[in-house]
Structure formats: structure tokens, C-alpha cells
mmCIF file of C-alpha atoms in Angstrom:
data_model
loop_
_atom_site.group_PDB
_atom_site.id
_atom_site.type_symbol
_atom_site.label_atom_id
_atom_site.label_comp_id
_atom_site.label_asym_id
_atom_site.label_seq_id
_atom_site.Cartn_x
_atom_site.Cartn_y
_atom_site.Cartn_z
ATOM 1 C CA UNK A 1 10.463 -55.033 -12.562
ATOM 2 C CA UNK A 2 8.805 -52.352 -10.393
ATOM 3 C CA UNK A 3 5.934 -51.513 -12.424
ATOM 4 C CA UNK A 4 4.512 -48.854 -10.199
ATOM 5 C CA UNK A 5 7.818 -47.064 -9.932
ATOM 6 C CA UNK A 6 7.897 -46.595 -13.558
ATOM 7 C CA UNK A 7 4.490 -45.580 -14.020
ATOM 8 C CA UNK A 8 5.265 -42.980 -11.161
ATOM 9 C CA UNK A 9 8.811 -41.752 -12.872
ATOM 10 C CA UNK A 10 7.608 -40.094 -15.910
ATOM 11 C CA UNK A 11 11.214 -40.395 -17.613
ATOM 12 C CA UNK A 12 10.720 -44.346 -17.702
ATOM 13 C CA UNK A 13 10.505 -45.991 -20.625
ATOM 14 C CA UNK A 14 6.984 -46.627 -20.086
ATOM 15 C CA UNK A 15 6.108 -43.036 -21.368
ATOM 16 C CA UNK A 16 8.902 -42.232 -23.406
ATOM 17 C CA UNK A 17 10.266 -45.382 -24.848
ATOM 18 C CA UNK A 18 13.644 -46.122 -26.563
ATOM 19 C CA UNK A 19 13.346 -46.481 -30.091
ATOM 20 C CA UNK A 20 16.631 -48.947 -30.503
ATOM 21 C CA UNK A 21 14.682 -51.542 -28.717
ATOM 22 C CA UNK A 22 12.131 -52.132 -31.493
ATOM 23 C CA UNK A 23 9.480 -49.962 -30.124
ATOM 24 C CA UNK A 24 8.339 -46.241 -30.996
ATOM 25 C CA UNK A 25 5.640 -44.490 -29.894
ATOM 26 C CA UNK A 26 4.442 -42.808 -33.048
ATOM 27 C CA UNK A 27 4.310 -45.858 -35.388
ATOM 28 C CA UNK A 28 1.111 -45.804 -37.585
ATOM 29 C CA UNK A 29 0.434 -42.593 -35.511
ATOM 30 C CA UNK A 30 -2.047 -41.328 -38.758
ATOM 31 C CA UNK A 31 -4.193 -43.940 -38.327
ATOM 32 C CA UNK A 32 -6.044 -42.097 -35.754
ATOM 33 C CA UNK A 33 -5.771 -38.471 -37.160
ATOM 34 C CA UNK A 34 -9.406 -37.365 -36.778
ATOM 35 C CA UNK A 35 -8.982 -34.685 -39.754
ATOM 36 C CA UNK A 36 -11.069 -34.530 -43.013
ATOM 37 C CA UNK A 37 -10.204 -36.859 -45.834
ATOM 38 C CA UNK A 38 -9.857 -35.392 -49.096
ATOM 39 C CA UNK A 39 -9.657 -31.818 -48.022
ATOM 40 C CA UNK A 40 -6.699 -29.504 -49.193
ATOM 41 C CA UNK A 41 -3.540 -29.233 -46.237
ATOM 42 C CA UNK A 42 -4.076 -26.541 -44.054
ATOM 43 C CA UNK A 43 -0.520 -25.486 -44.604
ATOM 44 C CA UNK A 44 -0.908 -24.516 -48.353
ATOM 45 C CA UNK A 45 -2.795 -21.228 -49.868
ATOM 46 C CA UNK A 46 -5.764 -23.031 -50.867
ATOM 47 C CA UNK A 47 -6.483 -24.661 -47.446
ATOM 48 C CA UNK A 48 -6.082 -21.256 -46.085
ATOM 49 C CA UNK A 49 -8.457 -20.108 -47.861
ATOM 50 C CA UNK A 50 -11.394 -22.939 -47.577
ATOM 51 C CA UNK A 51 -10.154 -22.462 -43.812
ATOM 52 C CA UNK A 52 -11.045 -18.650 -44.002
ATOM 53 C CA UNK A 53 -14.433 -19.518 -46.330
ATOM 54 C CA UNK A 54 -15.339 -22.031 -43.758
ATOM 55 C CA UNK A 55 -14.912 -20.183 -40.845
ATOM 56 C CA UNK A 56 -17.713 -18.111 -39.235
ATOM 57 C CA UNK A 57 -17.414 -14.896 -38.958
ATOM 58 C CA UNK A 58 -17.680 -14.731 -34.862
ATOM 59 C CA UNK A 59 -14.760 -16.478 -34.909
ATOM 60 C CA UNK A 60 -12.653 -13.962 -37.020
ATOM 61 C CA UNK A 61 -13.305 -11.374 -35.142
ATOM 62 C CA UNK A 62 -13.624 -10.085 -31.150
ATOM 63 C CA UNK A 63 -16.313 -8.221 -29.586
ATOM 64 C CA UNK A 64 -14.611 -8.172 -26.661
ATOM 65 C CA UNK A 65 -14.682 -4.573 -25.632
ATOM 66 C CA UNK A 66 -11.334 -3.070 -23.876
ATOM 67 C CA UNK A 67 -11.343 -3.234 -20.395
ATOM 68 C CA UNK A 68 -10.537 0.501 -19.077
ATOM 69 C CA UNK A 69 -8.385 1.011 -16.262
ATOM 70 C CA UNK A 70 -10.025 1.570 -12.827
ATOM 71 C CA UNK A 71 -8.789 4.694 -11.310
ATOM 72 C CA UNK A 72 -8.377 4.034 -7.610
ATOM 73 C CA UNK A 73 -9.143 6.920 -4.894
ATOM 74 C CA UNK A 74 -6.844 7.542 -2.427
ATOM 75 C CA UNK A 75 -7.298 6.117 0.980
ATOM 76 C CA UNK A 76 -4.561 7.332 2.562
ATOM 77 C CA UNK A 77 -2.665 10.702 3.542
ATOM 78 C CA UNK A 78 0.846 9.066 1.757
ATOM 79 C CA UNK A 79 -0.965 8.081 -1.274
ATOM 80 C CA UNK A 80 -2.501 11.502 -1.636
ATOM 81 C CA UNK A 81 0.831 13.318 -0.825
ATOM 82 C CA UNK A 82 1.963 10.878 -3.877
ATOM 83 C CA UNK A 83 -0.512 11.581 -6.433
ATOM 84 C CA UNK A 84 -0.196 15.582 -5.352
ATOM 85 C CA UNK A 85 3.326 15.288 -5.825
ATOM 86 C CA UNK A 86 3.419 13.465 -9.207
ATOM 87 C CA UNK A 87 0.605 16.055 -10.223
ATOM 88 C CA UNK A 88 3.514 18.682 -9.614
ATOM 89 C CA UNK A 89 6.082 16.662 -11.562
ATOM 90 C CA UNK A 90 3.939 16.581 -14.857
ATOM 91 C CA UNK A 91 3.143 19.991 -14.315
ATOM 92 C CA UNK A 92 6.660 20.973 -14.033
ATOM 93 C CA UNK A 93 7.791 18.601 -17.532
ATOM 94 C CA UNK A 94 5.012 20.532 -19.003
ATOM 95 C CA UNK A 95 6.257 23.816 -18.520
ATOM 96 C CA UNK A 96 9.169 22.933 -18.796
ATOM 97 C CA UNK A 97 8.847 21.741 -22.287
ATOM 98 C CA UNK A 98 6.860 24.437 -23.347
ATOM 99 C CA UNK A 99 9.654 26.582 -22.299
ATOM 100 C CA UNK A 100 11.902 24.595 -24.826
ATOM 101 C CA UNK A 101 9.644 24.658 -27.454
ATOM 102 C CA UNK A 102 9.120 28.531 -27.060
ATOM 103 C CA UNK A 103 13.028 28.681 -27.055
ATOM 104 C CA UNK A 104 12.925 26.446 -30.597
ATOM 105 C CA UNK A 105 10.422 28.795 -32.253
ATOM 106 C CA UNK A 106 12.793 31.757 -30.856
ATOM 107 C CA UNK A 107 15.887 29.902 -32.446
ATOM 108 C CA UNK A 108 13.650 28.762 -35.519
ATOM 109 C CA UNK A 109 12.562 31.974 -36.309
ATOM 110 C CA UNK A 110 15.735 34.036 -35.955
ATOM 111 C CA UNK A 111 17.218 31.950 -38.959
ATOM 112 C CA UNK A 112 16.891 33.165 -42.443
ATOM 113 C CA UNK A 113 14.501 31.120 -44.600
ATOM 114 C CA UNK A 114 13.017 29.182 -42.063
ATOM 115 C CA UNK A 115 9.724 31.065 -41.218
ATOM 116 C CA UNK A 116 7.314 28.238 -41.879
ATOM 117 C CA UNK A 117 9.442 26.031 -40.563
ATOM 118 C CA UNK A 118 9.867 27.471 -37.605
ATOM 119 C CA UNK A 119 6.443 28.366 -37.049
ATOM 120 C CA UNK A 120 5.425 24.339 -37.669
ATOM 121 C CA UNK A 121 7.962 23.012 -35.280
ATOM 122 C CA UNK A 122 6.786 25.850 -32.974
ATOM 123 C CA UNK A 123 3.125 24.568 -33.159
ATOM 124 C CA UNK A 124 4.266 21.246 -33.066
ATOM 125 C CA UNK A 125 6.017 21.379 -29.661
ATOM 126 C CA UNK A 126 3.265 23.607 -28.466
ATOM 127 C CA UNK A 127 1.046 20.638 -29.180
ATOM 128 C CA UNK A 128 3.091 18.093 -27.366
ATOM 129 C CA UNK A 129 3.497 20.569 -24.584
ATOM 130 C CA UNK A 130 -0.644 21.009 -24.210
ATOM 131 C CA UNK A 131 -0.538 17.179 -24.360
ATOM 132 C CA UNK A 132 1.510 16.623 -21.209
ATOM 133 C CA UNK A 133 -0.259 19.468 -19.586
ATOM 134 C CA UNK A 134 -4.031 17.618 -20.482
ATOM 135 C CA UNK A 135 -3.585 15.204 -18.016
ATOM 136 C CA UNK A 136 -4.083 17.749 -15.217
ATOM 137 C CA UNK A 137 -7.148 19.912 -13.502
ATOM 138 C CA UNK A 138 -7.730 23.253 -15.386
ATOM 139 C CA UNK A 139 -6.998 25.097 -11.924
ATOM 140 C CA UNK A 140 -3.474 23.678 -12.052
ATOM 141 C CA UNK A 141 -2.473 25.028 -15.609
ATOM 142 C CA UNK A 142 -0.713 27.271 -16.767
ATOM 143 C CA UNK A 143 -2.712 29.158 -19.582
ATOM 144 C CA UNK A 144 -0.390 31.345 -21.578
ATOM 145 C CA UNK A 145 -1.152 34.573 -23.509
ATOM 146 C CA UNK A 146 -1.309 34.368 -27.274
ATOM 147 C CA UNK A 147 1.700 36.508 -27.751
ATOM 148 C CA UNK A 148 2.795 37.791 -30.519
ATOM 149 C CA UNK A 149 5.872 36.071 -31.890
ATOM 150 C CA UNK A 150 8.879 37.908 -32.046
ATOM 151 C CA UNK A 151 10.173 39.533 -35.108
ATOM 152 C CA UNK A 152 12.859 37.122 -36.758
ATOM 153 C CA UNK A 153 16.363 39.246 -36.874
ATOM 154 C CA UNK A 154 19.914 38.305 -38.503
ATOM 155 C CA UNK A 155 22.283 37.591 -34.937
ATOM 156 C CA UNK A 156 25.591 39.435 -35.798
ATOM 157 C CA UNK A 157 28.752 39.388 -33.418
ATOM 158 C CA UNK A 158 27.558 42.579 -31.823
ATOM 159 C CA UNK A 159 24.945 41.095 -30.358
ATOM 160 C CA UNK A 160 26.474 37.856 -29.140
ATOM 161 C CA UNK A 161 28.981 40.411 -27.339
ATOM 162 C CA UNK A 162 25.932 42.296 -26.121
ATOM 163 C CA UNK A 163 24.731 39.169 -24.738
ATOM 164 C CA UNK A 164 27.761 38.182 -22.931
ATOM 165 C CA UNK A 165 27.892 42.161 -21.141
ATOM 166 C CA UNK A 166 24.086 41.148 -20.027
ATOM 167 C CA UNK A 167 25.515 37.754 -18.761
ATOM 168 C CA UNK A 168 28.429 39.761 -16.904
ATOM 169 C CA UNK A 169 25.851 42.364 -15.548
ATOM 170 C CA UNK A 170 23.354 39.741 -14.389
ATOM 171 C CA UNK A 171 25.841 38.108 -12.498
ATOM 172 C CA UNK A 172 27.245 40.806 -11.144
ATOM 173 C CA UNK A 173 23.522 41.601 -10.173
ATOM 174 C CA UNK A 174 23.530 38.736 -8.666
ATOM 175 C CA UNK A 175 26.287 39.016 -6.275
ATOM 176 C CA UNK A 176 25.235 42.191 -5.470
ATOM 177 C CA UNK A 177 22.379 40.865 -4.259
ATOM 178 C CA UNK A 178 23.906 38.677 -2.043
ATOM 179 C CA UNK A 179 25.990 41.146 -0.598
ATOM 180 C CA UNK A 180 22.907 43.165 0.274
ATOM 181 C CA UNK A 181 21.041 40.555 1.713
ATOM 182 C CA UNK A 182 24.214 39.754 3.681
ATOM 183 C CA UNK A 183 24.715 43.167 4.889
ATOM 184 C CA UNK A 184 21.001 43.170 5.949
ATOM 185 C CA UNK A 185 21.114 40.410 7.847
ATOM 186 C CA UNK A 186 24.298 42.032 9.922
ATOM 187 C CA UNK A 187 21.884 45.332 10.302
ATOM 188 C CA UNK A 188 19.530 42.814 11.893
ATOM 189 C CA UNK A 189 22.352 41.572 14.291
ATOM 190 C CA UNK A 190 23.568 44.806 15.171
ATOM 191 C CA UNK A 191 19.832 45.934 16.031
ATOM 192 C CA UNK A 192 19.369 43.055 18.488
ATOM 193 C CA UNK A 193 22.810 43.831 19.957
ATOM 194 C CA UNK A 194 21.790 47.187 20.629
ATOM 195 C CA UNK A 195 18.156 46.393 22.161
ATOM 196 C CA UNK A 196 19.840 43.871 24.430
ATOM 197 C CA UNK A 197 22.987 45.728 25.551
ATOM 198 C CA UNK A 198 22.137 46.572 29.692
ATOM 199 C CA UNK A 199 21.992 42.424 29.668
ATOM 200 C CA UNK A 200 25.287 41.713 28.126
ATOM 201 C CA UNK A 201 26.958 44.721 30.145
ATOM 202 C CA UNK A 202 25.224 43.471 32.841
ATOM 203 C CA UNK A 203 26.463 39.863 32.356
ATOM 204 C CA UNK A 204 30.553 40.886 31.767
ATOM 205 C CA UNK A 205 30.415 43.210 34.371
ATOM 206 C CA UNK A 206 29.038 40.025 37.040
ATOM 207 C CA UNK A 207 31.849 38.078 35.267
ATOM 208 C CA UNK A 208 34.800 40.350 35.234
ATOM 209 C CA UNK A 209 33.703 40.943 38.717
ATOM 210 C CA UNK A 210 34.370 37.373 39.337
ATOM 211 C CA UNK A 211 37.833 37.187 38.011
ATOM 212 C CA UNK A 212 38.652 40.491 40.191
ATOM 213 C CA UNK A 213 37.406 39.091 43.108
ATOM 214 C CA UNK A 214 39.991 35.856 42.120
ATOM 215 C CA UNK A 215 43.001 37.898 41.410
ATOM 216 C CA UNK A 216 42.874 40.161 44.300
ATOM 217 C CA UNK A 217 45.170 39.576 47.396
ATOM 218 C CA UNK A 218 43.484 38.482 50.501
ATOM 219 C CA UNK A 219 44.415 40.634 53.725
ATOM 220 C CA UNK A 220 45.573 38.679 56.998
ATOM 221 C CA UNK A 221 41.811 38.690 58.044
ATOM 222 C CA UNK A 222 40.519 37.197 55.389
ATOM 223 C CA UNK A 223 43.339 34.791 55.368
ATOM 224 C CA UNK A 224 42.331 34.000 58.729
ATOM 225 C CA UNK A 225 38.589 33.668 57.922
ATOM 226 C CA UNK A 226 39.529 31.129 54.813
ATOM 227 C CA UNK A 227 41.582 29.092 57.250
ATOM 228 C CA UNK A 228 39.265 29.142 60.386
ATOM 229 C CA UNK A 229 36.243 27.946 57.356
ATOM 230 C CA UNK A 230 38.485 25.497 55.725
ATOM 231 C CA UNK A 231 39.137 24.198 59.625
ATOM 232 C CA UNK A 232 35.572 24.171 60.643
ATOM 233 C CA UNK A 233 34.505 22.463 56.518
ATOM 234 C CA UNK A 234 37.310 19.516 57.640
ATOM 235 C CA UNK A 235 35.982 19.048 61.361
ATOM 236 C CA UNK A 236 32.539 19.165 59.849
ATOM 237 C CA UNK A 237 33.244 16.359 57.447
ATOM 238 C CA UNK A 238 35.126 13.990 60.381
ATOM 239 C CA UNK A 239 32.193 15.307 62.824
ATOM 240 C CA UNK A 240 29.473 13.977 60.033
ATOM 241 C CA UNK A 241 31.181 11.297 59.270
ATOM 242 C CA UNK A 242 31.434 9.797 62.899
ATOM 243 C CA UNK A 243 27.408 10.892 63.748
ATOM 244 C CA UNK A 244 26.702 9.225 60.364
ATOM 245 C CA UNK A 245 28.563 5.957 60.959
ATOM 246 C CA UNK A 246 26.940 5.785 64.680
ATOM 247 C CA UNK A 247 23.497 6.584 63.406
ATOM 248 C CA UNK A 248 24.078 3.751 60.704
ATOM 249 C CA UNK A 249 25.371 1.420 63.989
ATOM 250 C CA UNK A 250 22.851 2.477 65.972
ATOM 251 C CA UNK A 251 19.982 1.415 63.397
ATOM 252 C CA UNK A 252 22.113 -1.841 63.009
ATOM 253 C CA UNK A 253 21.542 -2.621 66.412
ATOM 254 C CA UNK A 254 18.011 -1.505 66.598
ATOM 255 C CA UNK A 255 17.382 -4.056 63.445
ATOM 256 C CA UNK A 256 19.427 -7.006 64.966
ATOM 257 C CA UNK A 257 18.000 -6.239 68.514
ATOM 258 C CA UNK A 258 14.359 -6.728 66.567
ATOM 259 C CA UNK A 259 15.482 -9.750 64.786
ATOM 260 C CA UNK A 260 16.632 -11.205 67.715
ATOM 261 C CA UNK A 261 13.067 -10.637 69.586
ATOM 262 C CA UNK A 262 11.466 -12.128 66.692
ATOM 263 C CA UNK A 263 13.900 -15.094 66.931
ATOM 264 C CA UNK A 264 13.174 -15.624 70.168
ATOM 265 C CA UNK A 265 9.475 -15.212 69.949
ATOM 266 C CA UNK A 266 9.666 -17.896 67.176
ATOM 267 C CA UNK A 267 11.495 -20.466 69.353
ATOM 268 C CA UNK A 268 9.084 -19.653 72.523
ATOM 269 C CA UNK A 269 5.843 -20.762 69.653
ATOM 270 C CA UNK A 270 8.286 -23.690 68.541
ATOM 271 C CA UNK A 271 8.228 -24.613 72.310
ATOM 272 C CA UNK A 272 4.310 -24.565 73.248
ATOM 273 C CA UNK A 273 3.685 -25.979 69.566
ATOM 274 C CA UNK A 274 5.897 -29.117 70.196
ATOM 275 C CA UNK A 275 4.994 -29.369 74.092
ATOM 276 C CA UNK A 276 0.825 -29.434 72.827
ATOM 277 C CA UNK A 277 2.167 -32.011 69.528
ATOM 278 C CA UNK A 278 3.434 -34.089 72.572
ATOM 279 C CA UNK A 279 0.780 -34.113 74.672
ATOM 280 C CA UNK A 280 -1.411 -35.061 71.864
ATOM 281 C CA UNK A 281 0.557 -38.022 70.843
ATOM 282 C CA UNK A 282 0.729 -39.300 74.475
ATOM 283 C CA UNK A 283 -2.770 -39.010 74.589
ATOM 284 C CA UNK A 284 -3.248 -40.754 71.405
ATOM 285 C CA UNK A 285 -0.924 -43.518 72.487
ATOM 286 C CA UNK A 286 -2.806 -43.860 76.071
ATOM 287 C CA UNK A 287 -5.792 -43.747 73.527
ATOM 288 C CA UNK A 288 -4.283 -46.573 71.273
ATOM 289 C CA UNK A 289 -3.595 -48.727 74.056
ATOM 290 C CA UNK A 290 -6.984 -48.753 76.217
ATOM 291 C CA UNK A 291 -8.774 -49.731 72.695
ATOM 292 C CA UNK A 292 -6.065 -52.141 72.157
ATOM 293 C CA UNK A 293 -6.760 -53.773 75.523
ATOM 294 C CA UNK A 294 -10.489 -53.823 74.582
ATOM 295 C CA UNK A 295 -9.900 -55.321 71.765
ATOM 296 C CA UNK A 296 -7.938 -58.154 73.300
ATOM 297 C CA UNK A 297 -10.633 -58.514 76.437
ATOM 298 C CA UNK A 298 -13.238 -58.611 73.461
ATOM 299 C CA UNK A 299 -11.325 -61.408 71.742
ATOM 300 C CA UNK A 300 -10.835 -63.584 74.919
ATOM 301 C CA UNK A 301 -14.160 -63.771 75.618
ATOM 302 C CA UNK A 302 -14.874 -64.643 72.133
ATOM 303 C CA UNK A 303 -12.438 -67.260 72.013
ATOM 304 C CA UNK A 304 -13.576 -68.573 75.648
ATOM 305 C CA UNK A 305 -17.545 -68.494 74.687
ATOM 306 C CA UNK A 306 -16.560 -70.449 71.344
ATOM 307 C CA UNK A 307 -14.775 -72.929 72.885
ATOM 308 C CA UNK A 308 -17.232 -73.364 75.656
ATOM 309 C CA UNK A 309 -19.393 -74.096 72.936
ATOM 310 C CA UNK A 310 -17.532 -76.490 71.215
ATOM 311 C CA UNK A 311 -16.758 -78.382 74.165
ATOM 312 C CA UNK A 312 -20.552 -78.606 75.090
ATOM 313 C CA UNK A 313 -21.365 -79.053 71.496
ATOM 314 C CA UNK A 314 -18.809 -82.483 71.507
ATOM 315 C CA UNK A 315 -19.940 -83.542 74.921
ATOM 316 C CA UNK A 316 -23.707 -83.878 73.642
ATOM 317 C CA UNK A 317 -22.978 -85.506 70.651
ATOM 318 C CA UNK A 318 -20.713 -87.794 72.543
ATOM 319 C CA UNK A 319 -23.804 -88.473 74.757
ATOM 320 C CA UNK A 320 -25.764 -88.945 71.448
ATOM 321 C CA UNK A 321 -23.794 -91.326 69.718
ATOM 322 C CA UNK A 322 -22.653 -93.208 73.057
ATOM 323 C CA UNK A 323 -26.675 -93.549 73.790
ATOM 324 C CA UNK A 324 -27.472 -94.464 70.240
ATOM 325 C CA UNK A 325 -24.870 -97.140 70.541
ATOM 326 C CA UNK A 326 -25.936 -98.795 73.491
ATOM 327 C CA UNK A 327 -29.488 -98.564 72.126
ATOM 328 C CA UNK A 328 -28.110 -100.988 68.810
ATOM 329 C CA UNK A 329 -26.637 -102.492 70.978
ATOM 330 C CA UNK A 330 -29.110 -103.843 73.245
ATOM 331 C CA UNK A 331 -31.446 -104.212 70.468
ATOM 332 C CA UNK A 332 -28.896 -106.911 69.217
ATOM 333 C CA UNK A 333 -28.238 -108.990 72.406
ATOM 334 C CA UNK A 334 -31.436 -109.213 74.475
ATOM 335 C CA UNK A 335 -29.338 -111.314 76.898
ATOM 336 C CA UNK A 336 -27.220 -108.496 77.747
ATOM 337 C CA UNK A 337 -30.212 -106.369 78.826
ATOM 338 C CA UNK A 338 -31.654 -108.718 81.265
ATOM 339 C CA UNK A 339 -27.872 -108.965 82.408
ATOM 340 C CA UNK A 340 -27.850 -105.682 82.823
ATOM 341 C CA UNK A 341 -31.164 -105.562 84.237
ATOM 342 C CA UNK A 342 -30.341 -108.061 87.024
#
């Protein structure tokens, strides 16, 4: 059993164990309800209403005042385009419903029996129209004239057929318009035509010129003038040509004559460079060698002096000891030293 895995899985059966094997996590759970004993359930009428009795009033009720929505300044040109634009909008809806409403009350008050009616649905949109509008500056309203309403009248067919004549006529009002500013605007045409007519004349006559001057038959002169310049344009072209391909050799040669100089410059350095790098080394070698010769004079005498000294140094103590011998010696056989003596 991995005990720290299940602690760490929290879909183990250490927190949420299976029932079928004996154990469940809410057994005897009231035992440690905390609530008060004897007191009515909270979920019936009368323990709503000790609950209520109980409760102080703070509790019941917030004094939490509204928090009102900051209005943020513009900071930047885009966000005041925005706000000038959506000032335009509302603007715009506004009039535009009070031109609806105005059109109701028209409607309203045309039909028979409906003259309070109409008059309350009239102030009623009127209302909801100033509403809309309240949200912008004075300066930007529209304030309308208190008009008089219009008279309410009976519409008959006559004067739906009226209407449709003033439809006809304002259409055909309207195209005549057009056809006006149209015909205006060819005035305007015409007028700049005429201030600039030398320049066009001016201008076709250079270009019908032209195209005279290219249909007309050539004489045997100018024949011969086209022929001696189309002659002279082809021997130009070979002639430039030629001095343009020489002048290119020629500045070939120039370059590769430099190059060459420079090359050979280079290899004339080269030369002294390596001639003085050889003379240095052979006088580094000569160098090398007289020390090296030094160095061996300087050992043989070393060696000699040394073993000079060594031999010296063996002869004495050969001396030495062969003395101290003969000293023992004599010491121990008296008869040998008047031998000797004798």
C-alpha cells in the first residue's frame, strides 16, 4: 500500500470511501452537529420566525451604498472621435423617434374618437423621445417649437389620390433636379473648354502636323539624306563599338600591367625578407655553436679540476691511512722498529 499516493489522489478511498466495504463516512455524523438543542428546525415557519426575531437588525439589512459608475475622460484622439460619434448616434435615435412619435399623434389624431388618446400616446412618445435626448449637452439638442397640433380631419379617397399626385410631382421634382444639376455641370465643362481652346488647337495642330509630316512622300534628296544618316548611325555604332571595346582592352592592360608591378614588387620584398630571415638564422646558428663550445670547454675543465681533486683527495688519505698503519704497527712490534732502525 502506497499511503502517500493515496493521500495525494483525492479520488482514493482514503477521502471518499466505499460504502460496500463496511465503512461510510457519515456514520453518527449528528453527533458533532454544533446546533442548538431544543430549538424549533430552521426549515419550518416557526424557526423562521425565531430566526427573523433573533436576528439583529444590521444583519437584515445593507448600508452598503451603490457604487456609481466612474466616468472616464478621454485620453486619446480615437476615444474622443468615439464618444463624439456615439453622441451623434443618440442624437440621431432621438430625433428620429420624435419624428415617429409626431407622425403617431398625426395618425392618432386624424381618427375619429380618438382625441385623448391620441393626445396621451402623443405625450407619451414625446416623453420617451426627451428621455433619449437627456443624455446629451443642451448645445447639441434639438429644442422644438410648441406647435400647435394639427386639426384632426376625416381622410377620404380624394385625398389619398391627392397624396399620390404630390408623390408623382415630388419625384418628378426630383429628377428634374438631377437633370439640372447635370446640365450644370456640362455648362461648367463647356466653359473650361472654351477658356482653354488656343491649347488644345494648339496641341492637334502639333499632332496632326506629325502624322502629315509621316504620310508625306520623301523627294530623292531627302531619300538620300535618310540613307547617307542611316549609313553614318550604322558606321557610328561599329565605329563606337570598336573604340569602346579597345578602351575597355586598353584599361585591361593598364590594370594587369599594375598587377603585375605589384606582383613583382611583392616577390622582390619576399626576396630581401627571406635573404635577412637567413642571415639571421646563420648568425644564430654560428651564435648557438660558439656558446655550445663554451659550454663544453667550461665542462672539461670542471670535470678535469674535480678529478684532480679526487685524485689528490685519495692520494692523501692513502698517505693517511698507510702512515697511521705503520704507526699501529710499530707500536705493536718494537722489534721491527729497531730492525728498521738498523
Amino acid at each position: 500500500r502506497d499511503i502517500i499516493a493515496e493521500y495525494a489522489d483525492f479520488d482514493s478511498a482514503v477521502y471518499a470511501p466505499v460504502t460496500r466495504l463496511g465503512r461510510h463516512p457519515d456514520k453518527e455524523a449528528q453527533k458533532f452537529d454544533v446546533g442548538p438543542r431544543g430549538a424549533a428546525p430552521a426549515g419550518s415557519l416557526q424557526g423562521l420566525a425565531e430566526l427573523e426575531r433573533t436576528l439583529p437588525r444590521g444583519l437584515a439589512s445593507s448600508a452598503v451604498p451603490k457604487a456609481k459608475p466612474r466616468s472616464l475622460k478621454p485620453r486619446s484622439t480615437e476615444e474622443r472621435k468615439a464618444i463624439s460619434l456615439q453622441a451623434d448616434l443618440e442624437r440621431s435615435q432621438a430625433i428620429v423617434a420624435q419624428q415617429k412619435a409626431e407622425a403617431t399623434l398625426r395618425k392618432t389624431q386624424g381618427l375619429p374618437g380618438a382625441g385623448a388618446a391620441g393626445a396621451a400616446a402623443a405625450t407619451t412618445l414625446k416623453g420617451a423621445a426627451a428621455k433619449l435626448g437627456s443624455s446629451m449637452p443642451a448645445w447639441r439638442t434639438k429644442v422644438m417649437r410648441a406647435d400647435r397640433p394639427p386639426t384632426p380631419i376625416i381622410e377620404r379617397p380624394e385625398e389619398e389620390a391627392m397624396l399620390e399626385e404630390q408623390e408623382d410631382v415630388a419625384m418628378a421634382v426630383l429628377l428634374l433636379q438631377r437633370l439640372l444639376r447635370g446640365r450644370a455641370i456640362q455648362n461648367t465643362m463647356f466653359e473650361g473648354k472654351e477658356r482653354r481652346k488656343h491649347l488644345i488647337v494648339e496641341l492637334r495642330a502639333e499632332a496632326e502636323q506629325d502624322a502629315e509630316e509621316m504620310e508625306r512622300p520623301t523627294t530623292a534628296a531627302e531619300r538620300a539624306a535618310l540613307a547617307a544618316a542611316a549609313a553614318d548611325t550604322a558606321g557610328g555604332e561599329a565605329v563606337s563599338g570598336l573604340l569602346d571595346f579597345l578602351g575597355k582592352e586598353l584599361v585591361r592592360r593598364e590594370e594587369r600591367g599594375r598587377l603585375a608591378a605589384l606582383a613583382a614588387q611583392g616577390n622582390e620584398l619576399r626576396r630581401m625578407r627571406e635573404a635577412e630571415e637567413a642571415g639571421r638564422r646563420q648568425a644564430g646558428r654560428a651564435l648557438r655553436a660558439r656558446e655550445d663550445e663554451v659550454f663544453r670547454q667550461v665542462v672539461r675543465a670542471h670535470h678535469g679540476t674535480a678529478k684532480t681533486f679526487v685524485e689528490e683527495s685519495v692520494h692523501d688519505s692513502i698517505d693517511q691511512t698507510a702512515n697511521a698503519q705503520a704507526m699501529r704497527e710499530l707500536q705493536g712490534h718494537p722489534n721491527l722498529a729497531s730492525v728498521l732502525a738498523a
